[in-house]
């Protein structure tokens, strides 16, 4: 947007500069050439000159006589005068043998003059302008700035993206659907024979970083057909109608190159629901309308397949999703355990690792991580190995980088007083103990009180044994109790509470709220949806759908859920207070302890029995 505003400004400035320079050129330099411009004069001057024999050429027209006069110093000048009723004129002119009757002597001159003074400078400036634009757009790294209303879709042909389906781990359903599309483009006859119509469009949906763009690139790599790739935001233009023109141009190109694939990334930027009010975005709506028209317009048999990706499918215009347009939805979900392990392995191929790395352990520790985050973990591990002067990445690099992604880098030089350290240690052991003493809770994997750049002063990592798809009510309650365990320990030991529990409180509330409003797990409401999720793939914001009185009751219900869990946590810690002391001191001394160390201490008989 900003660029284009600047661009228009530049055009105006440039035009003004060019015009002024041309005028100056004409005023200063052209008089040199201007000797042969035509001067008006009267008939008697003509006769005079004729008598004196100065006229060299003459042209007689119906109402005008033009003639060329040569001065003593050899310079010539063209004059023009009206024609009088003078029957003797021709005979008189004939007497002077030097006079040439000419067809046109000044016309060619006029043309030349016009060329020199106007056309040449304009051509010169246009060339200069083009050179400027080219160098400018090169500097900006973009395409040609002159190309308003032209789609700047990149065209890939086979393997130019360098990605294939082998680069995409997990996402088997998505791959399967896309393989079919690629196959259709390779041999459409097979499908036409049986009378099947292939989808015109497929929409890749899923949270950020799950490999939607990567999948499309893989399709480009696999398909032996041209692949147009463009991002939705590239259609958004300053001028109304430009976006629509780009869509038209894109589809025109695609039609010429069929069979081919068109990929529109982040399609929600243009495909948002059109709303009834007039304050709507005209430009975007026109672009969307054009897209709808184009999708209907082309022949399904011809083999243009349109892929699009978005992480906000709920915001798309329903017209875009109806059969015949993006009727096929290809989900790219967050990877499950097996998927995470596979993604880690795919990316680990690019780096040098020690043998027998346990990727499964890393995958288990990264529940909920997207493909992009996993790729980042691998890279972070490689960076750590280099930092530590090693040639190969080992298991501990990977484990540490998981924590870096979760909690940020270690703040080695953070100064924390002994007293605060003690509180933090008890807080973390509080979490861990409550987790360990409940059967519906995931095992403790690691406890640390080394502060992190994210602001966490310590944390307790729990890792499930396997993949979990459901959460039972008991697990949810156990989770809340575990989250309150930190605060409970502070209360029990130091008889105070600290701000360190803010994140725990946030998480506990979130779970409790979901239990009441979405999972029907509370005692006072039945299976009623009190909240709906508004954007599933981006943080899962919810909106309340109930009366204010009910909202009030929900809050009470949440409070009582958390309260009960908190009480439970306190009672667990009270029962195990000697272990709490022992473990907290062990942690204070070691700063980081593993799940095994933790369980060893927890399970061993008290050394001194009273
Ligand atoms: P988005 O879904 O937001 O478009 P991208 O396709 O841009 O996500 O993914 C970003 C990066 O994450 C990819 O370049 C790739 O390195 C990694 N990635 C994501 N999903 C996968 C996957 N399934 N397999 C391998 N790498 C993946
Ligand atoms: Mg993307
Ligand atoms: Zn805590």
Coordinates of C-alpha atoms and ligand atoms in Angstrom, one line a residue:
X1 CA 0.0 0.0 0.0
X2 CA 2.6 2.5 1.1
X3 CA 4.8 1.6 -1.7
X4 CA 2.1 2.3 -4.2
X5 CA 1.3 5.7 -2.7
X6 CA 4.9 6.6 -3.0
X7 CA 4.9 5.2 -6.5
X8 CA 2.1 7.5 -7.6
X9 CA 3.8 10.4 -6.1
X10 CA 7.0 9.5 -8.0
X11 CA 5.1 9.3 -11.2
X12 CA 3.7 12.8 -10.7
X13 CA 7.0 14.3 -9.8
X14 CA 8.7 12.6 -12.7
X15 CA 6.1 13.8 -15.2
X16 CA 6.5 17.4 -14.0
X17 CA 10.2 17.2 -14.2
X18 CA 10.1 15.8 -17.7
X19 CA 7.7 18.5 -19.0
X20 CA 9.6 21.3 -17.5
X21 CA 12.9 20.0 -19.0
X22 CA 11.3 19.7 -22.4
X23 CA 10.0 23.3 -22.2
X24 CA 13.4 24.6 -21.2
X25 CA 14.9 22.6 -24.0
X26 CA 12.5 24.1 -26.5
X27 CA 13.1 27.7 -25.2
X28 CA 16.9 27.6 -25.0
X29 CA 18.2 25.1 -27.6
X30 CA 15.5 25.0 -30.2
X31 CA 15.9 28.6 -31.5
X32 CA 19.1 27.3 -33.0
X33 CA 17.1 25.0 -35.2
X34 CA 14.2 27.5 -35.5
X35 CA 15.7 29.4 -38.4
X36 CA 13.5 27.7 -40.7
X37 CA 10.2 28.3 -39.0
X38 CA 7.6 30.1 -41.0
X39 CA 7.2 33.9 -40.7
X40 CA 4.0 35.7 -41.7
X41 CA 4.4 38.6 -43.9
X42 CA 2.4 40.8 -46.4
X43 CA 2.1 40.6 -50.1
X44 CA 4.1 43.7 -50.9
X45 CA 7.1 42.2 -49.1
X46 CA 6.7 39.2 -51.3
X47 CA 6.7 41.3 -54.4
X48 CA 9.6 43.3 -53.2
X49 CA 11.7 40.2 -52.6
X50 CA 10.7 38.9 -56.0
X51 CA 11.9 42.1 -57.6
X52 CA 15.2 42.0 -55.8
X53 CA 15.7 38.3 -56.9
X54 CA 16.1 37.0 -53.3
X55 CA 13.4 34.3 -53.6
X56 CA 14.8 30.8 -54.2
X57 CA 11.8 28.6 -53.8
X58 CA 8.1 29.2 -53.9
X59 CA 4.9 27.2 -53.3
X60 CA 1.5 28.5 -54.3
X61 CA -1.6 27.2 -52.7
X62 CA -5.3 28.2 -53.0
X63 CA -5.1 30.9 -50.5
X64 CA -1.5 31.1 -49.4
X65 CA 1.9 31.6 -50.9
X66 CA 5.0 30.3 -49.2
X67 CA 8.4 31.3 -50.3
X68 CA 12.0 31.1 -49.3
X69 CA 14.2 34.1 -49.2
X70 CA 18.0 34.0 -49.2
X71 CA 19.8 36.9 -47.5
X72 CA 23.2 38.4 -48.5
X73 CA 24.9 36.2 -45.9
X74 CA 23.4 33.0 -47.4
X75 CA 20.9 32.3 -44.6
X76 CA 17.4 31.3 -45.6
X77 CA 14.0 32.1 -44.2
X78 CA 10.6 30.9 -45.1
X79 CA 7.7 33.3 -45.3
X80 CA 4.0 32.9 -45.7
X81 CA 1.6 35.4 -47.2
X82 CA -2.0 35.5 -48.4
X83 CA -2.7 35.0 -52.1
X84 CA -3.9 38.0 -54.1
X85 CA -5.9 38.0 -57.3
X86 CA -2.8 38.5 -59.4
X87 CA -3.1 36.7 -62.8
X88 CA 0.4 37.7 -63.9
X89 CA 2.1 36.2 -60.9
X90 CA 3.1 32.9 -62.5
X91 CA 4.6 34.6 -65.6
X92 CA 6.5 37.0 -63.4
X93 CA 7.8 34.2 -61.3
X94 CA 8.8 32.3 -64.4
X95 CA 11.0 35.2 -65.5
X96 CA 13.3 34.6 -62.7
X97 CA 14.9 31.3 -63.8
X98 CA 16.4 30.6 -60.3
X99 CA 13.1 30.2 -58.6
X100 CA 12.1 26.6 -58.0
X101 CA 8.4 25.7 -57.8
X102 CA 8.3 23.2 -54.9
X103 CA 5.7 20.8 -53.5
X104 CA 6.8 21.0 -49.9
X105 CA 9.9 22.5 -48.5
X106 CA 8.9 23.5 -45.0
X107 CA 6.6 20.5 -44.1
X108 CA 9.5 18.1 -43.7
X109 CA 11.2 20.7 -41.6
X110 CA 8.2 21.1 -39.3
X111 CA 8.1 17.4 -38.8
X112 CA 11.8 17.3 -38.0
X113 CA 11.4 20.2 -35.7
X114 CA 8.5 18.5 -33.9
X115 CA 10.5 15.3 -33.7
X116 CA 13.6 17.0 -32.3
X117 CA 11.8 19.2 -29.8
X118 CA 9.1 16.9 -28.5
X119 CA 9.2 13.3 -29.5
X120 CA 12.9 12.6 -28.9
X121 CA 12.9 14.1 -25.4
X122 CA 9.8 12.1 -24.5
X123 CA 11.3 8.9 -25.8
X124 CA 14.5 9.7 -23.9
X125 CA 12.6 10.3 -20.7
X126 CA 10.6 7.2 -21.1
X127 CA 13.8 5.1 -21.4
X128 CA 15.3 6.9 -18.5
X129 CA 12.1 6.2 -16.5
X130 CA 12.2 2.5 -17.3
X131 CA 15.8 2.2 -16.3
X132 CA 15.0 3.9 -13.0
X133 CA 12.0 1.7 -12.3
X134 CA 14.0 -1.5 -13.1
X135 CA 16.8 -0.5 -10.7
X136 CA 14.3 0.5 -8.1
X137 CA 12.2 -2.7 -8.2
X138 CA 15.4 -4.7 -8.2
X139 CA 16.4 -2.9 -5.0
X140 CA 13.0 -3.5 -3.5
X141 CA 13.4 -7.2 -4.5
X142 CA 9.9 -7.1 -6.0
X143 CA 8.6 -7.5 -9.4
X144 CA 8.0 -4.8 -11.9
X145 CA 6.3 -1.9 -10.1
X146 CA 4.8 -0.8 -13.4
X147 CA 2.6 -3.9 -13.5
X148 CA -0.5 -2.7 -11.9
X149 CA -3.3 -5.2 -12.1
X150 CA -1.0 -8.0 -13.2
X151 CA -0.7 -11.0 -11.1
X152 CA 2.8 -11.7 -10.0
X153 CA 2.3 -15.3 -9.3
X154 CA 5.5 -17.3 -9.3
X155 CA 5.4 -20.1 -11.7
X156 CA 7.1 -23.3 -10.7
X157 CA 7.6 -26.2 -12.9
X158 CA 8.5 -29.6 -11.8
X159 CA 10.8 -29.9 -8.8
X160 CA 11.7 -26.2 -8.8
X161 CA 10.5 -25.9 -5.2
X162 CA 12.8 -28.7 -4.4
X163 CA 10.1 -30.2 -2.1
X164 CA 8.4 -33.5 -2.5
X165 CA 5.9 -35.5 -0.5
X166 CA 8.9 -37.1 1.2
X167 CA 9.7 -33.8 2.9
X168 CA 6.3 -33.8 4.5
X169 CA 6.1 -36.1 7.5
X170 CA 2.8 -37.2 9.0
X171 CA -0.2 -35.5 7.4
X172 CA -1.1 -38.7 5.7
X173 CA -4.7 -37.8 5.0
X174 CA -3.7 -34.5 3.5
X175 CA -1.1 -36.2 1.3
X176 CA -3.5 -38.8 0.1
X177 CA -6.0 -36.2 -1.0
X178 CA -3.3 -34.2 -2.8
X179 CA -1.8 -37.3 -4.4
X180 CA -5.1 -37.9 -6.1
X181 CA -5.1 -34.4 -7.5
X182 CA -1.6 -34.8 -8.8
X183 CA -2.6 -38.0 -10.3
X184 CA -5.6 -36.4 -12.0
X185 CA -3.3 -33.8 -13.6
X186 CA -0.9 -36.5 -14.8
X187 CA -3.6 -38.6 -16.5
X188 CA -7.0 -37.0 -16.6
X189 CA -8.2 -39.6 -19.1
X190 CA -8.5 -42.2 -16.3
X191 CA -11.0 -40.0 -14.5
X192 CA -12.9 -38.8 -17.5
X193 CA -13.4 -42.4 -18.7
X194 CA -15.5 -43.2 -15.6
X195 CA -17.2 -39.9 -15.7
X196 CA -15.8 -38.5 -12.5
X197 CA -15.4 -34.8 -12.1
X198 CA -12.3 -33.8 -10.1
X199 CA -12.7 -31.1 -7.6
X200 CA -11.9 -27.7 -8.9
X201 CA -10.5 -26.5 -5.7
X202 CA -9.2 -27.9 -2.4
X203 CA -8.7 -25.9 0.7
X204 CA -5.9 -26.8 3.1
X205 CA -6.9 -25.8 6.6
X206 CA -5.1 -26.1 9.9
X207 CA -3.2 -24.2 12.6
X208 CA -0.1 -22.2 11.7
X209 CA 3.0 -24.2 11.1
X210 CA 1.4 -27.5 10.3
X211 CA 2.9 -27.6 6.8
X212 CA 0.1 -26.2 4.6
X213 CA 2.5 -24.2 2.5
X214 CA 4.9 -27.0 2.6
X215 CA 2.3 -29.4 1.3
X216 CA 1.5 -27.1 -1.6
X217 CA 5.1 -26.8 -2.5
X218 CA 5.4 -30.6 -2.4
X219 CA 2.5 -30.8 -4.8
X220 CA 4.4 -28.5 -7.1
X221 CA 7.4 -30.7 -6.8
X222 CA 5.5 -33.8 -7.6
X223 CA 3.2 -32.5 -10.3
X224 CA 4.8 -32.4 -13.7
X225 CA 2.6 -29.4 -14.5
X226 CA 3.1 -25.6 -14.1
X227 CA 2.4 -24.5 -10.6
X228 CA 1.2 -20.9 -9.9
X229 CA 1.8 -19.7 -6.4
X230 CA 0.5 -16.5 -5.0
X231 CA -0.3 -15.2 -1.6
X232 CA -3.8 -13.8 -0.8
X233 CA -2.2 -10.5 0.3
X234 CA -0.8 -9.9 -3.1
X235 CA -4.3 -9.3 -4.4
X236 CA -4.9 -6.5 -1.9
X237 CA -4.3 -3.3 -3.7
X238 CA -4.7 0.3 -3.0
X239 CA -7.0 0.9 -6.0
X240 CA -10.4 -0.6 -6.2
X241 CA -10.5 -3.0 -9.0
X242 CA -6.8 -3.8 -9.1
X243 CA -7.1 -6.9 -7.1
X244 CA -9.9 -8.2 -9.3
X245 CA -7.7 -7.4 -12.4
X246 CA -5.0 -9.5 -10.8
X247 CA -7.3 -12.4 -10.3
X248 CA -8.5 -12.2 -13.9
X249 CA -4.9 -12.1 -15.1
X250 CA -3.9 -15.1 -12.9
X251 CA -6.7 -17.2 -14.2
X252 CA -6.0 -16.2 -17.8
X253 CA -2.4 -17.3 -17.4
X254 CA -3.6 -20.5 -15.7
X255 CA -6.0 -21.3 -18.5
X256 CA -3.3 -20.9 -21.1
X257 CA -1.0 -23.2 -19.2
X258 CA -3.6 -25.9 -18.3
X259 CA -3.3 -28.5 -17.0
X260 CA -1.8 -26.7 -14.0
X261 CA -2.2 -25.9 -10.4
X262 CA -2.9 -22.5 -8.9
X263 CA -2.0 -22.1 -5.2
X264 CA -3.4 -19.2 -3.2
X265 CA -1.8 -19.0 0.2
X266 CA -3.5 -17.3 3.1
X267 CA -6.7 -17.1 1.1
X268 CA -8.6 -15.6 4.0
X269 CA -7.1 -12.2 3.2
X270 CA -9.4 -12.0 0.2
X271 CA -12.0 -14.6 1.0
X272 CA -13.4 -13.1 4.2
X273 CA -17.2 -13.2 4.5
X274 CA -18.9 -10.3 2.8
X275 CA -21.0 -8.5 5.2
X276 CA -24.1 -6.5 4.4
X277 CA -23.1 -3.1 5.6
X278 CA -21.9 -0.5 3.2
X279 CA -18.8 0.4 5.1
X280 CA -17.4 -2.9 3.8
X281 CA -14.1 -3.1 1.9
X282 CA -15.1 -2.6 -1.7
X283 CA -11.7 -3.6 -3.0
X284 CA -11.7 -6.9 -1.2
X285 CA -15.2 -7.7 -2.1
X286 CA -14.6 -7.0 -5.8
X287 CA -11.5 -9.3 -5.6
X288 CA -13.5 -12.0 -4.0
X289 CA -16.4 -11.7 -6.5
X290 CA -13.9 -11.9 -9.3
X291 CA -12.4 -15.1 -7.7
X292 CA -15.8 -16.6 -7.5
X293 CA -16.6 -15.8 -11.1
X294 CA -13.3 -17.2 -12.3
X295 CA -13.7 -20.4 -10.4
X296 CA -17.1 -20.9 -12.0
X297 CA -15.9 -19.8 -15.4
X298 CA -13.2 -22.3 -16.2
X299 CA -13.8 -25.8 -17.5
X300 CA -13.5 -28.5 -15.0
X301 CA -12.2 -31.0 -17.5
X302 CA -9.4 -28.7 -18.7
X303 CA -7.3 -29.5 -15.6
X304 CA -6.9 -26.3 -13.7
X305 CA -6.9 -27.2 -10.0
X306 CA -6.9 -24.5 -7.4
X307 CA -5.4 -25.1 -4.0
X308 CA -5.7 -22.6 -1.2
X309 CA -4.5 -22.5 2.4
X310 CA -5.9 -20.8 5.4
X311 CA -5.9 -21.1 9.2
X312 CA -9.2 -19.3 9.5
X313 CA -11.7 -21.4 7.6
X314 CA -14.6 -20.2 9.7
X315 CA -14.1 -16.6 8.4
X316 CA -14.3 -17.6 4.7
X317 CA -17.3 -16.6 2.6
X318 CA -19.7 -19.5 2.3
X319 CA -19.9 -18.9 -1.4
X320 CA -16.3 -19.8 -1.6
X321 CA -16.9 -23.2 0.0
X322 CA -19.9 -24.4 -2.0
X323 CA -19.6 -27.4 -4.3
X324 CA -17.8 -26.5 -7.5
X325 CA -15.4 -24.1 -5.8
X326 CA -13.3 -25.0 -2.7
X327 CA -15.6 -28.0 -2.0
X328 CA -12.8 -30.2 -0.7
X329 CA -11.3 -29.5 2.6
X330 CA -7.9 -31.0 3.4
X331 CA -7.1 -30.8 7.1
X332 CA -3.5 -30.2 8.2
X333 CA -3.8 -30.8 11.9
X334 CA -1.2 -30.6 14.6
X335 CA 0.8 -33.8 14.5
X336 CA 0.2 -36.7 16.8
X337 CA 3.0 -38.6 18.6
X338 CA 3.9 -40.6 15.5
X339 CA 3.7 -37.6 13.3
X340 CA 5.9 -35.6 15.6
X341 CA 8.5 -38.3 15.7
X342 CA 8.4 -38.5 11.9
X343 CA 8.7 -34.8 11.5
X344 CA 11.7 -34.7 13.9
X345 CA 13.3 -37.5 11.8
X346 CA 12.8 -35.7 8.5
X347 CA 14.4 -32.6 9.8
X348 CA 17.1 -34.5 11.7
X349 CA 18.3 -35.8 8.3
X350 CA 19.5 -32.3 7.5
X351 CA 21.8 -32.2 10.5
X352 CA 24.5 -34.4 11.8
X353 CA 23.5 -36.3 14.9
X354 CA 25.0 -39.0 17.1
X355 CA 23.6 -42.5 16.5
X356 CA 20.8 -43.9 18.6
X357 CA 19.0 -40.6 19.3
X358 CA 15.7 -41.3 21.0
X359 CA 13.3 -39.2 18.9
X360 CA 10.3 -40.8 20.5
X361 CA 11.3 -39.2 23.8
X362 CA 11.5 -35.8 22.2
X363 CA 8.2 -36.3 20.5
X364 CA 6.5 -37.3 23.7
X365 CA 7.9 -34.1 25.4
X366 CA 6.5 -31.9 22.6
X367 CA 2.7 -32.7 22.7
X368 CA 0.9 -29.9 20.9
X369 CA 3.9 -28.6 19.0
X370 CA 3.5 -27.9 15.3
X371 CA 5.7 -29.0 12.5
X372 CA 7.3 -25.6 12.3
X373 CA 8.1 -25.7 16.0
X374 CA 9.6 -29.2 15.7
X375 CA 11.8 -28.0 12.8
X376 CA 12.9 -25.2 15.0
X377 CA 13.8 -27.6 17.9
X378 CA 16.0 -29.5 15.6
X379 CA 17.8 -26.4 14.4
X380 CA 18.1 -25.1 17.9
X381 CA 19.7 -28.3 19.0
X382 CA 22.2 -28.1 16.1
X383 CA 23.1 -24.5 17.1
X384 CA 23.6 -25.7 20.7
X385 CA 26.0 -28.4 19.6
X386 CA 28.0 -25.9 17.7
X387 CA 28.0 -23.5 20.7
X388 CA 29.4 -26.3 22.8
X389 CA 32.1 -27.1 20.2
X390 CA 30.7 -30.5 19.2
X391 CA 30.5 -31.9 15.7
X392 CA 27.4 -34.0 16.3
X393 CA 24.0 -33.3 17.9
X394 CA 23.3 -35.4 20.9
X395 CA 20.2 -36.2 23.0
X396 CA 20.8 -33.6 25.6
X397 CA 21.0 -30.9 22.8
X398 CA 17.6 -31.9 21.7
X399 CA 16.1 -32.0 25.2
X400 CA 17.5 -28.6 26.1
X401 CA 16.2 -27.1 22.8
X402 CA 12.7 -28.4 23.6
X403 CA 12.9 -26.4 26.8
X404 CA 14.2 -23.4 24.9
X405 CA 11.2 -23.6 22.6
X406 CA 8.8 -24.0 25.6
X407 CA 10.4 -21.6 28.1
X408 CA 13.1 -19.7 26.4
X409 CA 16.8 -19.7 27.0
X410 CA 18.4 -20.1 30.4
X411 CA 19.2 -16.9 32.2
X412 CA 22.5 -18.0 33.7
X413 CA 23.4 -14.8 35.3
X414 CA 20.0 -13.9 36.8
X415 CA 20.6 -13.1 40.4
X416 CA 18.0 -14.6 42.6
X417 CA 18.2 -14.4 46.4
X418 CA 18.5 -17.5 48.5
X419 CA 15.1 -16.9 50.1
X420 CA 13.4 -16.6 46.7
X421 CA 15.2 -19.6 45.4
X422 CA 13.9 -21.6 48.3
X423 CA 10.3 -20.5 47.6
X424 CA 10.7 -21.4 43.9
X425 CA 12.0 -24.8 44.8
X426 CA 9.1 -25.6 47.2
X427 CA 6.7 -24.2 44.5
X428 CA 8.0 -26.6 41.9
X429 CA 8.2 -29.6 44.1
X430 CA 4.6 -28.7 45.2
X431 CA 3.6 -29.1 41.5
X432 CA 5.6 -32.3 41.1
X433 CA 4.4 -34.0 44.3
X434 CA 0.7 -33.3 43.7
X435 CA 1.2 -34.7 40.2
X436 CA 2.9 -37.8 41.4
X437 CA 0.4 -38.6 44.1
X438 CA -2.6 -38.5 41.8
X439 CA -3.2 -41.5 39.5
X440 CA -4.7 -39.5 36.7
X441 CA -1.7 -37.3 36.2
X442 CA 1.1 -37.6 33.7
X443 CA 4.5 -38.6 35.2
X444 CA 7.0 -36.0 36.1
X445 CA 9.8 -35.8 33.6
X446 CA 12.0 -33.0 34.8
X447 CA 12.0 -30.2 37.4
X448 CA 14.2 -27.2 37.2
X449 CA 14.7 -23.9 39.0
X450 CA 17.0 -22.3 36.5
X451 CA 15.3 -19.2 35.3
X452 CA 14.4 -18.7 31.6
X453 CA 14.2 -15.8 29.3
X454 CA 10.4 -16.3 29.0
X455 CA 10.2 -15.1 32.6
X456 CA 9.6 -18.6 34.1
X457 CA 11.6 -18.9 37.3
X458 CA 11.4 -22.7 37.2
X459 CA 9.1 -25.3 35.9
X460 CA 8.0 -28.9 36.2
X461 CA 7.7 -30.8 33.0
X462 CA 5.3 -33.7 32.8
X463 CA 5.4 -36.1 29.9
X464 CA 2.7 -38.6 29.0
X465 CA 3.6 -42.1 28.2
X466 CA 1.7 -42.2 25.0
X467 CA -0.6 -40.2 22.9
X468 CA -3.8 -38.8 24.5
X469 CA -6.8 -38.0 22.4
X470 CA -9.4 -37.6 25.2
X471 CA -9.3 -35.9 28.5
X472 CA -11.4 -37.5 31.3
X473 CA -13.0 -35.4 34.0
X474 CA -10.6 -37.0 36.5
X475 CA -7.6 -36.0 34.4
X476 CA -8.9 -32.5 34.1
X477 CA -9.3 -32.2 37.8
X478 CA -5.9 -33.8 38.5
X479 CA -4.4 -31.3 36.1
X480 CA -6.0 -28.4 38.0
X481 CA -4.9 -29.8 41.3
X482 CA -1.3 -30.1 39.9
X483 CA -1.4 -26.5 38.8
X484 CA -2.5 -25.3 42.2
X485 CA 0.2 -27.5 43.9
X486 CA 2.8 -24.7 43.6
X487 CA 0.8 -22.1 45.4
X488 CA -0.3 -24.7 47.9
X489 CA 3.3 -25.4 48.9
X490 CA 4.0 -21.7 49.3
X491 CA 1.1 -21.4 51.6
X492 CA 1.9 -24.5 53.6
X493 CA 5.6 -23.8 54.1
X494 CA 6.0 -20.0 54.0
X495 CA 2.5 -19.1 55.0
X496 CA 2.3 -16.6 52.2
X497 CA 1.6 -16.5 48.5
X498 CA 3.7 -15.1 45.6
X499 CA 3.1 -13.7 42.2
X500 CA 5.0 -16.7 40.8
X501 CA 1.7 -18.6 40.5
X502 CA 0.1 -16.3 37.9
X503 CA 0.7 -18.6 35.0
X504 CA -0.6 -21.6 36.9
X505 CA -3.7 -19.6 37.8
X506 CA -4.3 -18.7 34.2
X507 CA -4.0 -22.3 33.0
X508 CA -6.1 -23.7 35.8
X509 CA -8.9 -21.2 35.1
X510 CA -8.8 -22.0 31.4
X511 CA -9.2 -25.8 32.0
X512 CA -11.9 -25.2 34.6
X513 CA -13.8 -22.8 32.3
X514 CA -13.7 -25.3 29.4
X515 CA -14.9 -28.0 31.7
X516 CA -17.9 -26.0 32.7
X517 CA -18.8 -24.3 29.4
X518 CA -17.7 -26.7 26.7
X519 CA -17.2 -30.2 28.1
X520 CA -20.3 -30.4 30.3
X521 CA -18.2 -31.6 33.2
X522 CA -19.8 -29.5 36.0
X523 CA -22.5 -30.5 38.4
X524 CA -24.9 -27.6 37.8
X525 CA -25.1 -27.6 34.0
X526 CA -26.0 -30.5 31.8
X527 CA -24.6 -31.0 28.3
X528 CA -25.1 -27.4 27.3
X529 CA -22.7 -25.5 25.1
X530 CA -22.3 -22.2 27.0
X531 CA -19.3 -21.1 24.9
X532 CA -18.4 -21.6 21.3
X533 CA -15.0 -21.6 19.9
X534 CA -14.6 -18.8 17.3
X535 CA -11.3 -19.5 15.7
X536 CA -10.3 -23.0 16.2
X537 CA -6.8 -22.9 14.7
X538 CA -5.6 -19.6 16.1
X539 CA -5.6 -19.8 19.8
X540 CA -9.1 -21.0 20.1
X541 CA -10.8 -17.9 21.3
X542 CA -14.3 -18.5 22.7
X543 CA -17.4 -16.4 22.9
X544 CA -20.0 -16.7 25.6
X545 CA -23.4 -17.7 24.5
X546 CA -25.6 -17.4 27.5
X547 CA -27.6 -15.0 29.7
X548 CA -25.8 -12.8 32.2
X549 CA -27.3 -14.8 35.1
X550 CA -25.8 -18.0 33.6
X551 CA -22.5 -16.3 33.2
X552 CA -22.6 -15.5 36.8
X553 CA -23.3 -19.1 37.7
X554 CA -20.5 -20.2 35.4
X555 CA -18.0 -18.1 37.3
X556 CA -19.2 -19.6 40.6
X557 CA -18.9 -23.0 39.2
X558 CA -15.4 -22.4 38.0
X559 CA -14.4 -21.0 41.3
X560 CA -15.7 -24.0 43.2
X561 CA -14.0 -26.4 40.8
X562 CA -10.6 -24.7 41.3
X563 CA -11.2 -24.4 45.0
X564 CA -11.9 -28.1 45.5
X565 CA -8.7 -29.0 43.5
X566 CA -6.7 -26.5 45.5
X567 CA -7.9 -28.1 48.8
X568 CA -7.0 -31.5 47.4
X569 CA -3.5 -30.3 46.5
X570 CA -3.0 -28.8 50.0
X571 CA -4.1 -32.1 51.6
X572 CA -1.7 -34.1 49.4
X573 CA 1.2 -31.9 50.4
X574 CA 0.3 -31.9 54.1
X575 CA 0.3 -35.7 54.0
X576 CA 3.7 -35.8 52.3
X577 CA 5.3 -32.8 54.0
X578 CA 8.5 -34.6 54.9
X579 CA 9.0 -35.6 51.3
X580 CA 8.2 -32.0 50.3
X581 CA 11.1 -30.8 52.5
X582 CA 13.5 -33.4 51.3
X583 CA 12.8 -33.0 47.6
X584 CA 12.8 -29.2 47.8
X585 CA 16.3 -29.2 49.4
X586 CA 17.5 -31.7 46.9
X587 CA 16.3 -29.5 44.1
X588 CA 17.8 -26.4 45.7
X589 CA 21.1 -28.1 45.7
X590 CA 20.9 -29.6 42.2
X591 CA 18.8 -26.9 40.5
X592 CA 17.6 -29.5 37.9
X593 CA 16.5 -33.0 38.7
X594 CA 15.1 -35.7 36.5
X595 CA 11.9 -37.6 36.9
X596 CA 13.8 -40.7 38.0
X597 CA 15.7 -38.9 40.7
X598 CA 12.4 -37.4 41.9
X599 CA 10.7 -40.7 42.0
X600 CA 13.6 -42.4 43.7
X601 CA 13.5 -40.0 46.6
X602 CA 9.7 -40.1 46.7
X603 CA 9.6 -43.9 46.8
X604 CA 12.4 -44.6 49.2
X605 CA 11.6 -45.3 52.8
X606 CA 12.3 -42.5 55.2
X607 CA 15.9 -42.8 56.2
X608 CA 15.4 -41.8 59.8
X609 CA 12.3 -43.1 61.4
X610 CA 11.3 -41.6 64.6
Ligands
LIG1 P1 1.8 -23.3 7.4 O1 0.9 -24.4 7.7 O2 1.7 -22.2 8.4 O3 1.8 -22.9 6.0 P2 4.4 -24.1 6.7 O4 4.1 -25.1 5.6 O5 4.9 -22.8 6.3 O6 3.2 -24.0 7.7 O7 5.5 -24.9 7.6 C1 6.6 -24.2 8.1 C2 7.7 -25.1 8.3 O8 7.5 -26.1 9.3 C3 8.0 -25.9 7.1 O9 8.9 -25.2 6.2 C4 8.7 -27.2 7.6 O10 10.1 -27.0 7.8 C5 8.0 -27.4 8.9 N1 7.0 -28.4 8.8 C6 5.7 -28.2 9.1 N2 4.9 -29.3 9.0 C7 5.8 -30.2 8.6 C8 5.6 -31.6 8.3 N3 4.5 -32.2 8.3 N4 6.7 -32.3 7.9 C9 7.9 -31.7 7.9 N5 8.1 -30.4 8.1 C10 7.1 -29.7 8.5
LIG2 MG1 1.7 -20.9 5.3
LIG3 ZN1 3.9 -23.0 39.2

